[in-house]
Coordinates of C-alpha atoms in Angstrom, one line a residue:
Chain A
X1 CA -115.3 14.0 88.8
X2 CA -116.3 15.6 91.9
X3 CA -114.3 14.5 95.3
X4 CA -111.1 16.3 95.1
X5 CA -108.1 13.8 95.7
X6 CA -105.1 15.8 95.4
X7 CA -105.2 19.1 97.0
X8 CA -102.3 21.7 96.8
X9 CA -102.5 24.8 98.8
X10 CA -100.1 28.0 98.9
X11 CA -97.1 25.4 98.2
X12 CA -93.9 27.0 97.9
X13 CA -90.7 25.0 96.9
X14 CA -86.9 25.9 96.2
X15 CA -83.5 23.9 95.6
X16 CA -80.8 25.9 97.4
X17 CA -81.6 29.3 96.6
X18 CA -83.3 28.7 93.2
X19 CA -87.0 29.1 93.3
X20 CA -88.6 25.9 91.6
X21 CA -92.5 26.6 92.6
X22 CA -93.9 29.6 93.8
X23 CA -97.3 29.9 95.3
X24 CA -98.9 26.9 93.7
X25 CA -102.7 26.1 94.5
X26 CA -103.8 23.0 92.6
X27 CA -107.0 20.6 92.9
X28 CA -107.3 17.5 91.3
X29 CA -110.7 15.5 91.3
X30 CA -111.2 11.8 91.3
X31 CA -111.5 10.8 87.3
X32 CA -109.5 13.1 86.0
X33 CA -106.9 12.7 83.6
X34 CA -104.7 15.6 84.0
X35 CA -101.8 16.4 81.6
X36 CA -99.2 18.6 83.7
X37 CA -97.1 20.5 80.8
X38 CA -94.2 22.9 80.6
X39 CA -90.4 23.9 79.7
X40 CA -87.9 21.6 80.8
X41 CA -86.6 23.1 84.4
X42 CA -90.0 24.5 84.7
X43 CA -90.7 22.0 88.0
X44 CA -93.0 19.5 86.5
X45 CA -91.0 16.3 88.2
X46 CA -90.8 18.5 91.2
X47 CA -94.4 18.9 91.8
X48 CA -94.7 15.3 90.8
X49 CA -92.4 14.5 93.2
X50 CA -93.7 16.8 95.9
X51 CA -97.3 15.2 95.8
X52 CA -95.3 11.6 96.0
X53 CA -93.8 12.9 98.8
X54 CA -90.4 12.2 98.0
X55 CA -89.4 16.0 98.4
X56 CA -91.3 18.2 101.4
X57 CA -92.7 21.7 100.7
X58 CA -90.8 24.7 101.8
X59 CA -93.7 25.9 102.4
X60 CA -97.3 25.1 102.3
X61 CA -99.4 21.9 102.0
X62 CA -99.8 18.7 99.8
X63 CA -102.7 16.3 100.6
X64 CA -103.8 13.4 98.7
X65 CA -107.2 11.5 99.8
X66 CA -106.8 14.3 102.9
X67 CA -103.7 13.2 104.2
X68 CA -99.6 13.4 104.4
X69 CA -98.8 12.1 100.7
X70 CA -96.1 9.6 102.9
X71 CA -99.3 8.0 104.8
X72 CA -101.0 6.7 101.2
X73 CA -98.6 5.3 99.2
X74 CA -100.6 2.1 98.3
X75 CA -103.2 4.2 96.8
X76 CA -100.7 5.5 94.4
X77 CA -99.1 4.2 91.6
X78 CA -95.7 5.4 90.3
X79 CA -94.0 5.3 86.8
X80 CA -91.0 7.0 86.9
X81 CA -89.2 8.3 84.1
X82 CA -87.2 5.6 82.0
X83 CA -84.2 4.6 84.2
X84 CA -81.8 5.1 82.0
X85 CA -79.2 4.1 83.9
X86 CA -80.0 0.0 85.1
X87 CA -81.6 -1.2 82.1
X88 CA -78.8 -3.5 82.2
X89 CA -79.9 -4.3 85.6
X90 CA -80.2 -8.2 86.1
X91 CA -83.9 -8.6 86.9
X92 CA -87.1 -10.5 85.4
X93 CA -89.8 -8.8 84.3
X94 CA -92.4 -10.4 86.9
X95 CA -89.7 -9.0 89.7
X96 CA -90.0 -5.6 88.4
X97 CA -93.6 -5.6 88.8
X98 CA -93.7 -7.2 92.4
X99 CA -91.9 -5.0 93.7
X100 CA -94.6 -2.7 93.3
X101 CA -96.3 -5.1 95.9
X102 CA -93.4 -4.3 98.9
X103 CA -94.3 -3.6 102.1
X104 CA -93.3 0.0 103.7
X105 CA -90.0 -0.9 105.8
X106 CA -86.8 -2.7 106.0
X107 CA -87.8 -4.7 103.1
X108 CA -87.9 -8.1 104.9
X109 CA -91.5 -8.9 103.7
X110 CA -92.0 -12.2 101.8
X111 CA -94.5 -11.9 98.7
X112 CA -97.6 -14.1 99.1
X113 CA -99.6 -15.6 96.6
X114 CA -102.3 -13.1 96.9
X115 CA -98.7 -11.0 95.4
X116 CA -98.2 -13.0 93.1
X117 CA -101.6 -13.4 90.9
X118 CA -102.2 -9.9 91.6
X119 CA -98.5 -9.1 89.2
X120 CA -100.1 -12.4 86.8
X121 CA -103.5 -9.7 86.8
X122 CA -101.1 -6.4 86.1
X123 CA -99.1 -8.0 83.6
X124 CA -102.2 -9.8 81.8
X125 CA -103.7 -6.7 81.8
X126 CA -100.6 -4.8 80.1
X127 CA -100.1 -8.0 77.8
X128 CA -96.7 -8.5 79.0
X129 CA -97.6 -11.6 80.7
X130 CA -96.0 -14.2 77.8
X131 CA -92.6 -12.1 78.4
X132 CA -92.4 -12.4 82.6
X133 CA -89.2 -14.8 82.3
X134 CA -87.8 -12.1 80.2
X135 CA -84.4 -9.9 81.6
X136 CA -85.9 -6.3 81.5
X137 CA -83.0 -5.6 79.0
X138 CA -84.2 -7.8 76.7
X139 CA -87.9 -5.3 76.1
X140 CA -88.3 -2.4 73.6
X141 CA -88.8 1.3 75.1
X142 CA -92.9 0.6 74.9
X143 CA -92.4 -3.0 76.6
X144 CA -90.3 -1.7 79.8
X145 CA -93.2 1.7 79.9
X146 CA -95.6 -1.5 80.1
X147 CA -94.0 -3.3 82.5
X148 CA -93.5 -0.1 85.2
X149 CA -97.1 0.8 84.5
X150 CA -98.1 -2.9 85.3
X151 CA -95.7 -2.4 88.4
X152 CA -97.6 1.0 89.4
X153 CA -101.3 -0.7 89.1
X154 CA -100.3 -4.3 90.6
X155 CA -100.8 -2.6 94.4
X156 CA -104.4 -1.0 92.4
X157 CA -104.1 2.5 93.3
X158 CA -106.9 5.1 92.9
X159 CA -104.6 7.5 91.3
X160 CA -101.6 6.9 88.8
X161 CA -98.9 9.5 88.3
X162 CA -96.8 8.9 84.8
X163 CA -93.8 10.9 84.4
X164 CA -92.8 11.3 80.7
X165 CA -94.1 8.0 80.3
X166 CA -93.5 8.3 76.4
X167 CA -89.8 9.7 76.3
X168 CA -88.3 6.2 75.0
X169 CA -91.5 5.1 73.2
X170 CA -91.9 5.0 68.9
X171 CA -95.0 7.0 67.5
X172 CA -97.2 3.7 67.6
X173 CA -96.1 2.7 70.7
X174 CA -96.9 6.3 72.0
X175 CA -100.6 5.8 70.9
X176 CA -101.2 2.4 72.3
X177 CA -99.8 4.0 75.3
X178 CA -102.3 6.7 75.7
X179 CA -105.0 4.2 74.4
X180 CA -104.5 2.1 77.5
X181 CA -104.7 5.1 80.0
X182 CA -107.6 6.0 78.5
X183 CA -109.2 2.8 79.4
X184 CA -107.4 2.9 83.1
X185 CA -109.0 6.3 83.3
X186 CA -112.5 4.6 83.3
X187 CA -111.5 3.2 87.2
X188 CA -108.7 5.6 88.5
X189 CA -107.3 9.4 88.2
X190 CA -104.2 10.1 86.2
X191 CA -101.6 12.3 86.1
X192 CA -99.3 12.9 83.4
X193 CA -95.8 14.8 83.0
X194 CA -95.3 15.4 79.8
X195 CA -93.8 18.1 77.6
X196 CA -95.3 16.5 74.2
X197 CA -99.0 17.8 73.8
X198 CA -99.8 16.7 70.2
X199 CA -100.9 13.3 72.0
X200 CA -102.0 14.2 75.2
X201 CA -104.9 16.6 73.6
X202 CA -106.7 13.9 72.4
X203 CA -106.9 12.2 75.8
X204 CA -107.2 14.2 78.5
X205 CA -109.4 15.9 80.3
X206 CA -107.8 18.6 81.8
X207 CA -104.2 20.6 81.6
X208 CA -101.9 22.1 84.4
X209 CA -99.2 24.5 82.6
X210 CA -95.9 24.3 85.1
X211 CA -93.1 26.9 85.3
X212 CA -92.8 28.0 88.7
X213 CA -96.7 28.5 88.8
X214 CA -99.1 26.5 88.3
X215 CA -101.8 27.4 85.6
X216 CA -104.7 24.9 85.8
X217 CA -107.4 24.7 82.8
X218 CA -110.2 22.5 83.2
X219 CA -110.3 21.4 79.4
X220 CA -107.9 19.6 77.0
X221 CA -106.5 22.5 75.9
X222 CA -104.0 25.3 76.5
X223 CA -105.7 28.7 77.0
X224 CA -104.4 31.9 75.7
X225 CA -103.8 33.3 79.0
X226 CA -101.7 30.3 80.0
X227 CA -99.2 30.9 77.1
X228 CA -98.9 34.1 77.8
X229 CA -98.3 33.3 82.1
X230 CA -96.4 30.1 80.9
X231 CA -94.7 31.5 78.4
X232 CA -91.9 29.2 77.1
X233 CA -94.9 26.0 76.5
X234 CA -95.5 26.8 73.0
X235 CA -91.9 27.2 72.5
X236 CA -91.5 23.6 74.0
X237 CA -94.2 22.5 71.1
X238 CA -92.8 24.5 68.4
X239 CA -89.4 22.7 69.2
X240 CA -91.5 19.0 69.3
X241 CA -92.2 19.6 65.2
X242 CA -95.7 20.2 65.3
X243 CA -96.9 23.2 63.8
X244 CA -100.0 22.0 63.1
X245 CA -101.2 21.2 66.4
X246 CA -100.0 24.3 67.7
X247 CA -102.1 25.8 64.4
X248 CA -105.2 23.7 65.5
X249 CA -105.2 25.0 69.1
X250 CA -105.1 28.4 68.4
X251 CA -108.8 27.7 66.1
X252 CA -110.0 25.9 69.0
X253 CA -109.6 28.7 71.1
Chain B
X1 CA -39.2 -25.6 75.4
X2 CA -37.6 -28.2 77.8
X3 CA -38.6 -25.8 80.6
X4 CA -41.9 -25.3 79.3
X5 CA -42.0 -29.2 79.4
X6 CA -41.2 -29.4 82.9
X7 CA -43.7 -26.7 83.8
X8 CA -46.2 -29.4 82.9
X9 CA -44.7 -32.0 84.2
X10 CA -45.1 -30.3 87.7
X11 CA -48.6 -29.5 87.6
X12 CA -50.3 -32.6 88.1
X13 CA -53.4 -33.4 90.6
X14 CA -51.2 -34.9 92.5
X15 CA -49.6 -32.5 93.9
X16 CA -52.3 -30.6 95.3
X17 CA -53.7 -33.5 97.0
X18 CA -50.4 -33.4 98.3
X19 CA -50.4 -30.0 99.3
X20 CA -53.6 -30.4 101.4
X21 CA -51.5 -32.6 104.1
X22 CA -50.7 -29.4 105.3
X23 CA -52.6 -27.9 107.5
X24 CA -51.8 -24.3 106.1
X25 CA -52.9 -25.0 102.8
X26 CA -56.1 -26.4 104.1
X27 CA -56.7 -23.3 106.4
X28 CA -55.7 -21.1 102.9
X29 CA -58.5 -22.8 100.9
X30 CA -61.3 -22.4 103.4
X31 CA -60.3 -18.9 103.9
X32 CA -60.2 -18.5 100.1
X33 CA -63.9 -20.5 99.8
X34 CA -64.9 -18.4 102.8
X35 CA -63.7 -14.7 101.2
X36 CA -65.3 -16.2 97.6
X37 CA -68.8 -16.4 99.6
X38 CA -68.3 -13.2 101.0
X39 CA -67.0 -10.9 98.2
X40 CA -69.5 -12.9 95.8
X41 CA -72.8 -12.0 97.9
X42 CA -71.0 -8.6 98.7
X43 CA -69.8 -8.0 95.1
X44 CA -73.0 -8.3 93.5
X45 CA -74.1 -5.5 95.2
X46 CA -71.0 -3.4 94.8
X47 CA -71.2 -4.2 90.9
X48 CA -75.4 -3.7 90.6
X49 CA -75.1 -0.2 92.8
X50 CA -71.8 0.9 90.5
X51 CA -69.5 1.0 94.0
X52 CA -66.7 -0.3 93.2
X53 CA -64.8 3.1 93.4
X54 CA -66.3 3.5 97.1
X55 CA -65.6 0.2 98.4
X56 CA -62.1 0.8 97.4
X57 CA -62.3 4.3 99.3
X58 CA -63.4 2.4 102.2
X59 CA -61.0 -0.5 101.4
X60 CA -57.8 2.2 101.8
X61 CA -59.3 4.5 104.4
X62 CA -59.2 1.2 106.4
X63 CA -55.6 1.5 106.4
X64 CA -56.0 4.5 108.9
X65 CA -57.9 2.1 111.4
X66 CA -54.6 -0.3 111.3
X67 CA -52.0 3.4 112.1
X68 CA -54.6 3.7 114.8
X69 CA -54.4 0.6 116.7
X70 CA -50.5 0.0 116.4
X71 CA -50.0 4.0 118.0
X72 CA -52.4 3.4 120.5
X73 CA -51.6 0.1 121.5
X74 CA -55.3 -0.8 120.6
X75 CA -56.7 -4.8 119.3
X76 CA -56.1 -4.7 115.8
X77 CA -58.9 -6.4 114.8
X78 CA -61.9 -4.1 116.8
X79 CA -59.9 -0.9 115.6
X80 CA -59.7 -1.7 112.1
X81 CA -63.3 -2.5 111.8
X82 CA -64.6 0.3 113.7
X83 CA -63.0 3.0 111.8
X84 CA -63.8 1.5 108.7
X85 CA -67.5 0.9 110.0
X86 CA -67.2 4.9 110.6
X87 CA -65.7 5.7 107.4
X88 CA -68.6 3.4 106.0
X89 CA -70.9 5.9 107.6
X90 CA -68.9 9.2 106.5
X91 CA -69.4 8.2 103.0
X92 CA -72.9 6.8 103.6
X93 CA -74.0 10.3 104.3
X94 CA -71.8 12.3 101.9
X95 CA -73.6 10.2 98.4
X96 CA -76.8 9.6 100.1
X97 CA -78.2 12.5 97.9
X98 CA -76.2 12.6 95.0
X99 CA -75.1 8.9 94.8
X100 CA -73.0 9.0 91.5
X101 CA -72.1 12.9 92.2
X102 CA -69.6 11.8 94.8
X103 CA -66.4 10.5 93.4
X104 CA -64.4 13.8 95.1
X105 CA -65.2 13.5 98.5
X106 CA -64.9 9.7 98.1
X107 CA -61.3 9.9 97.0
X108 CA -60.4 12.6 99.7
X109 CA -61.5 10.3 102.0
X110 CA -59.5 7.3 100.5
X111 CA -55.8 9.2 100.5
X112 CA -56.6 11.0 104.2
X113 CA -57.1 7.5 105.4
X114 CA -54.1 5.8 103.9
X115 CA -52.3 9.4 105.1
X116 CA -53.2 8.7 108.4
X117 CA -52.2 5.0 109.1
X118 CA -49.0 5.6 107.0
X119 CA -48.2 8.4 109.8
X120 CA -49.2 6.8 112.6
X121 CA -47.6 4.0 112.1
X122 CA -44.1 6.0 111.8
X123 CA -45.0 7.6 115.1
X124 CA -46.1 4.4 116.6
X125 CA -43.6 2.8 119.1
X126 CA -40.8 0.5 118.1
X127 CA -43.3 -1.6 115.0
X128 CA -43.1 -1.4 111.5
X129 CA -46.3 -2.8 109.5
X130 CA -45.4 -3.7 106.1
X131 CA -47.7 -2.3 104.0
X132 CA -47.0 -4.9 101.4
X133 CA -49.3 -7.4 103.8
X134 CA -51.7 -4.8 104.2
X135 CA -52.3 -5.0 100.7
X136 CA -51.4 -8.5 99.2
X137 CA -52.4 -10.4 102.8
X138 CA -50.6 -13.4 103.4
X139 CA -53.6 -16.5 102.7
X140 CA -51.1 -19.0 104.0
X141 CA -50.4 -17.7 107.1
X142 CA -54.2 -17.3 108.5
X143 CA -54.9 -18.3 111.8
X144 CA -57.5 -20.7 113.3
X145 CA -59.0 -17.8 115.0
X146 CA -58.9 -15.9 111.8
X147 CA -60.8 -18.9 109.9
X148 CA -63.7 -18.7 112.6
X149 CA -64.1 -15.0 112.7
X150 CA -64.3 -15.2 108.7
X151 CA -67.2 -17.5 109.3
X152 CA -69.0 -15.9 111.4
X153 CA -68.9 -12.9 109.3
X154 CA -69.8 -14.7 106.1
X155 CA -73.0 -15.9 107.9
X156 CA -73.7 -12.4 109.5
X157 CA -74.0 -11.1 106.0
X158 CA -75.7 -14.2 104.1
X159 CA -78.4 -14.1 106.8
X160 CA -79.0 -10.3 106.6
X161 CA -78.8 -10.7 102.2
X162 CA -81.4 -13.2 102.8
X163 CA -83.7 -11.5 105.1
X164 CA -83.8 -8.1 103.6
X165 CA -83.0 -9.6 99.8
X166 CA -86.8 -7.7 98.6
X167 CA -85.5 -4.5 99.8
X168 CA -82.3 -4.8 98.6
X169 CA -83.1 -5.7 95.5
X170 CA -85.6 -2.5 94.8
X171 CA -83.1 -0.1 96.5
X172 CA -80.8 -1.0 93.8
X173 CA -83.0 -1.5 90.8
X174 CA -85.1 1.3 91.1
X175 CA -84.0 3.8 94.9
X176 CA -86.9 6.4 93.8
X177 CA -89.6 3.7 93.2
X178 CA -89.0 2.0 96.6
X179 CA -89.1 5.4 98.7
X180 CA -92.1 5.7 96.8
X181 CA -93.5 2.5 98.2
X182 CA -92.3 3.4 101.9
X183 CA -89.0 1.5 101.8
X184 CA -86.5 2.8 104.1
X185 CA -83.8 3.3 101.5
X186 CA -81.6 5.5 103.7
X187 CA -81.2 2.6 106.0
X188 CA -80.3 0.2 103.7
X189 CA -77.8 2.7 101.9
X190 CA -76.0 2.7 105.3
X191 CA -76.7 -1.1 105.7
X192 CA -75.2 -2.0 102.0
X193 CA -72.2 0.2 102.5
X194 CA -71.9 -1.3 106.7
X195 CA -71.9 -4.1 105.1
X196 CA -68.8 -3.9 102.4
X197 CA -66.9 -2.3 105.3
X198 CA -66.9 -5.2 107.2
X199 CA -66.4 -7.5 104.7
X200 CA -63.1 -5.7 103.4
X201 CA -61.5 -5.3 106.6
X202 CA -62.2 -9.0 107.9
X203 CA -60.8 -10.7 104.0
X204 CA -57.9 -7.8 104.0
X205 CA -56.0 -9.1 106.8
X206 CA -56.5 -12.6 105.1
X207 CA -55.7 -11.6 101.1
X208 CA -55.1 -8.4 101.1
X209 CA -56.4 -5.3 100.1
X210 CA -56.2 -5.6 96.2
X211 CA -57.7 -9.4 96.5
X212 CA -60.6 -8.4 98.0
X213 CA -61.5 -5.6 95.1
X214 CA -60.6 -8.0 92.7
X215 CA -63.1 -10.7 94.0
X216 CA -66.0 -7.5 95.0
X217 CA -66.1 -6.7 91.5
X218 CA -64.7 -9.6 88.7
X219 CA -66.8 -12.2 89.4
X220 CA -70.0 -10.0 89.6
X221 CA -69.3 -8.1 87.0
X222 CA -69.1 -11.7 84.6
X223 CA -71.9 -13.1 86.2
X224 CA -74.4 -9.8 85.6
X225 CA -74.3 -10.7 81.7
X226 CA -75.6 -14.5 82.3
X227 CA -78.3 -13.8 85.1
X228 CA -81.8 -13.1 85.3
X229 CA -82.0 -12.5 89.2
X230 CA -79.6 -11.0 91.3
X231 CA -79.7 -14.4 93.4
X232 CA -78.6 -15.9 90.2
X233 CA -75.7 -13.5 90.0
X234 CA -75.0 -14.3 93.5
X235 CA -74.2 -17.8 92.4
X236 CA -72.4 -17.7 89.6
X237 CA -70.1 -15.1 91.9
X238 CA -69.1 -17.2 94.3
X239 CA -68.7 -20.3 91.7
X240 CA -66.6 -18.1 89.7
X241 CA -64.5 -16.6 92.8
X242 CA -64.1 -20.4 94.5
X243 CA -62.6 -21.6 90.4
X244 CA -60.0 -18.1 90.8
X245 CA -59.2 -18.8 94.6
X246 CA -58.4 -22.4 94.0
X247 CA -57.0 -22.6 90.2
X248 CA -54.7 -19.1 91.6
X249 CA -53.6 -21.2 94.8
X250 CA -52.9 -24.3 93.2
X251 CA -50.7 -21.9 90.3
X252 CA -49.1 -20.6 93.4
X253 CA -48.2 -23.6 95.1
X254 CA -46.5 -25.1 92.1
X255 CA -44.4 -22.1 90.6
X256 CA -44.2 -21.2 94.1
X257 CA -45.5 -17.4 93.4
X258 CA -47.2 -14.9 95.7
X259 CA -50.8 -16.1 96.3
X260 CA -52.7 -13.3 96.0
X261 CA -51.2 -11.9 93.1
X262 CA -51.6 -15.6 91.2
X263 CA -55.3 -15.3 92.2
X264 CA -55.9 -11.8 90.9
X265 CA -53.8 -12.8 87.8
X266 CA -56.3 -15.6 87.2
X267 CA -59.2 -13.6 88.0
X268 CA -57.9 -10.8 85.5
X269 CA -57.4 -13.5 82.8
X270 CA -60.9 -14.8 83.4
X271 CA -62.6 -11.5 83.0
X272 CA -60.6 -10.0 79.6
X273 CA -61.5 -13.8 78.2
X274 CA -65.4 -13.1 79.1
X275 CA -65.1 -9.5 77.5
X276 CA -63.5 -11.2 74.3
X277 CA -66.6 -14.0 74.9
X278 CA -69.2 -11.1 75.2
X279 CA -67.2 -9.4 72.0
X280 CA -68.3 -12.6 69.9
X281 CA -71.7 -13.2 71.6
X282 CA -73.1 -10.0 70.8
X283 CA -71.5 -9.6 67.3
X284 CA -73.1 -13.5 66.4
X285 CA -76.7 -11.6 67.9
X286 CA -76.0 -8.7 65.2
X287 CA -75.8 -11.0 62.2
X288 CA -78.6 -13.1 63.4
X289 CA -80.5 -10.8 63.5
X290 CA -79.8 -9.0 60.4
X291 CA -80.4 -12.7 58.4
X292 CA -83.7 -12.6 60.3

């Protein structure tokens, strides 16, 4: 917990006219397991985004392992949100997960063999290797979060990036989720977007409260201060159901 | 009933056997086999990326490419392709960034293009394209010349299907997760949409405008519910478009109706009968499941 990986420095960011991130400065340390938080529209995906580099900065600079986020992108695995929109996408489960094994390019590489037992390791490791002949449409919410995590560790990044890994996920599922990335956490950073905390303060290590700043804490739990600068988070927890977490906090502090 | 009687009496085997003595109907099967391959490899694409409304964009706007080459006294062939290949890239670059925000523009596009053709061609010197070929085609009139340039194409875009299938296939499935990975998805979004451009105007002068939707989009759109691989559903595509092209030209040959009309009818037929199929399927799932 003491080489900085992620390194986000005076970053400014707007669609069109619309400020999204203002003045953000953000370090994240190898071994962390960072919950980022915040209201819906408050830039959470666009930060992720930003330090996947799939948008650029308007301003400012995003490193990862000291360079261009565009230059690492092996050392990073990716679970976008649910795609909503293919699930009835014609594809096996093992193809899912070697595609996290392409090649930057055109995408003429071949997969080897090395490829292949490496998605036989990911999927073993997420027990979803039984189901590999299965069409993705056939898996429950918690199978298909499985099956894209197994598809973000197959290349085995140093750092993993969920974003709102649990949206299509039961309660139970949503535990054995968190279980898991616990145990990644032993070997790699993660990052989590998330707007559900009553889970994500038993796991993690640290918090970033997003909505158009950044408000970094370096303990599982949201400060009074970053209510008050990130004002619409307990709002978002109030909304969740969870009045006793929010309750519990508020002794903690 | 007596006519009904001889309706069946007329459709025998025989008959098409028969029919393949000419060399017409020969050349009007390969090109049908030949625009099956194509639209099925093609198709699946269209039907995975939800394109079906811009292929048909770029399907009409080709109509401008065909006003341009009859005013100007330019090949036909070249013309047609080239301003579809640029209307290809005009739409390429307008849904790059918000790929199912883009329906406007993509019909704009569509009616300027038919607009322009329909008004060239009544400037344009002494001819009179009938638009009625433009969009049914006319299978059993295709040239030897024709026939070859078909195959070539159908090869062009097997091979590059082939080559780049890995890409392909994550630019579709999941466009954010491959950019992610370093894939050059804005080159293959130009590539995919290249592509149906030159497939649509190469099979339109063959079967027409409508034909070639019908087989981009039918037979994909069946074959999606009984694959696991989009190879899979490349298959079953161009099995299912070869059973429309020849069932609709052998209809066509012994009624004596419009070819490419006969071949969408079947196609049509086919695809309400899978919906009715699918209907039963998943309902027999639902009370399996609920004895379970």
């Amino acid at each position: 917990m003491n080489t900085p990986v992620i390194k986000i420095r005076d970053l400014w960011f707007s669609f069109k006219d619309a400020p999204v991130l203002s003045g953000v400065n953000l370090t994240i340390h190898s071994g962390d397991f960072l919950a980022i938080l915040g209201p819906n529209g408050g830039g959470k995906t666009t930060l992720l985004k930003l330090m996947l580099g799939l948008l650029k900065p308007d301003q400012g600079t995003v490193r990862v392992f000291d360079r261009p986020p565009g230059e690492v992108v092996h050392r990073i695995g990716y679970v976008p949100q649910d795609v909503g929109a293919k699930k009835t996408f014609p594809i096996s489960v093992l193809d899912v997960v070697l595609m996290g094994r392409l090649r930057p390019g055109i995408g003429w590489s071949r997969y080897s063999s090395t490829d292949k037992s490496a998605v036989q390791d990911a999927l073993e490791q997420m027990e979803m290797w039984e189901l590999r002949s299965r069409r993705i449409e056939q898996l429950s919410g918690g199978q298909r979060q499985r099956v894209n995590i197994a598809r973000a560790l197959v290349d085995e990044p140093e750092i993993i990036l969920l974003d709102e890994p649990t949206s299509s996920v039961d309660t139970k599922g949503q535990t054995d989720l968190y279980d898991l990335l616990e145990k990644l956490n032993e070997t790699m950073t993660i990052l989590v977007v998330s707007h559900d905390l009553s889970i994500i303060s038993s796991y993690v290590k640290s918090v970033a409260c997003v909505n158009r700043q950044v408000f970094f804490h370096d303990a599982p739990e949201v400060t009074a201060d970053m209510l008050e600068m990130a004002y619409q988070c307990p709002v978002e927890l109030i909304a969740h159901g969870l009045p006793h977490r929010v309750l519990e906090h508020h002794g903690d502090d | 009933m007596g006519c009904l009687i001889g309706f069946w009496n007329t459709m025998e085997m025989t008959d098409m056997l028969e029919a393949l003595h000419f060399e017409f109907m020969r050349n009007a099967l390969l090109t049908g086999l030949l625009a099956s391959i194509t639209c099925g490899i093609v198709g699946t694409f269209v039907v995975v990326n939800r394109l079906a409304f811009l292929s048909g964009g770029i399907a009409h706007a080709a109509y401008g490419g065909i006003g341009l080459a009859f005013f100007f006294g330019l090949p036909y062939t070249l013309t047609t392709l080239g301003f579809a290949l640029f209307t290809s890239v005009v739409m390429a670059a307008v849904t790059l960034k918000a790929r199912y925000r883009s329906d406007t523009i993509v019909g704009v596009l569509w009616a300027l293009g038919m607009a322009l053709g329909v008004i060239l061609l009544d400037l344009a010197p002494g001819y009179n394209v009938d638009l009625m070929s433009f969009l049914f085609g006319s299978i059993l009139t295709v040239s030897k010349l024709d026939l070859s340039m078909m195959f070539v194409l159908c090869s062009v875009i097997a091979f590059i299907v082939a080559l780049l299938y890995n890409g392909l296939m994550a630019y579709s499935y999941d466009e954010q997760f491959a950019k992610v990975r370093g894939v050059s998805v804005t080159f293959l979004h130009f590539l995919l949409l290249a592509m149906i451009a030159l497939s649509v105007v190469m099979i339109i002068r063959v079967v027409g405008l409508i034909l070639v939707i019908a087989l981009l989009t039918i037979a994909p759109y069946i074959a999606e519910g009984y694959s696991i691989s989009l190879r899979k559903m490349i298959v079953i595509s161009i099995l299912l478009n070869s059973l429309f092209t020849l069932i609709g030209l052998w209809l066509s040959y012994t009624f004596n109706l419009t070819s490419g009309a006969t071949i969408i009818m079947v196609a049509g037929s086919c695809f309400f009968l899978s919906l009715v199929l699918e209907g039963l399927r998943s309902k027999r799932g639902v009370e399996s499941k609920r004895r379970n």
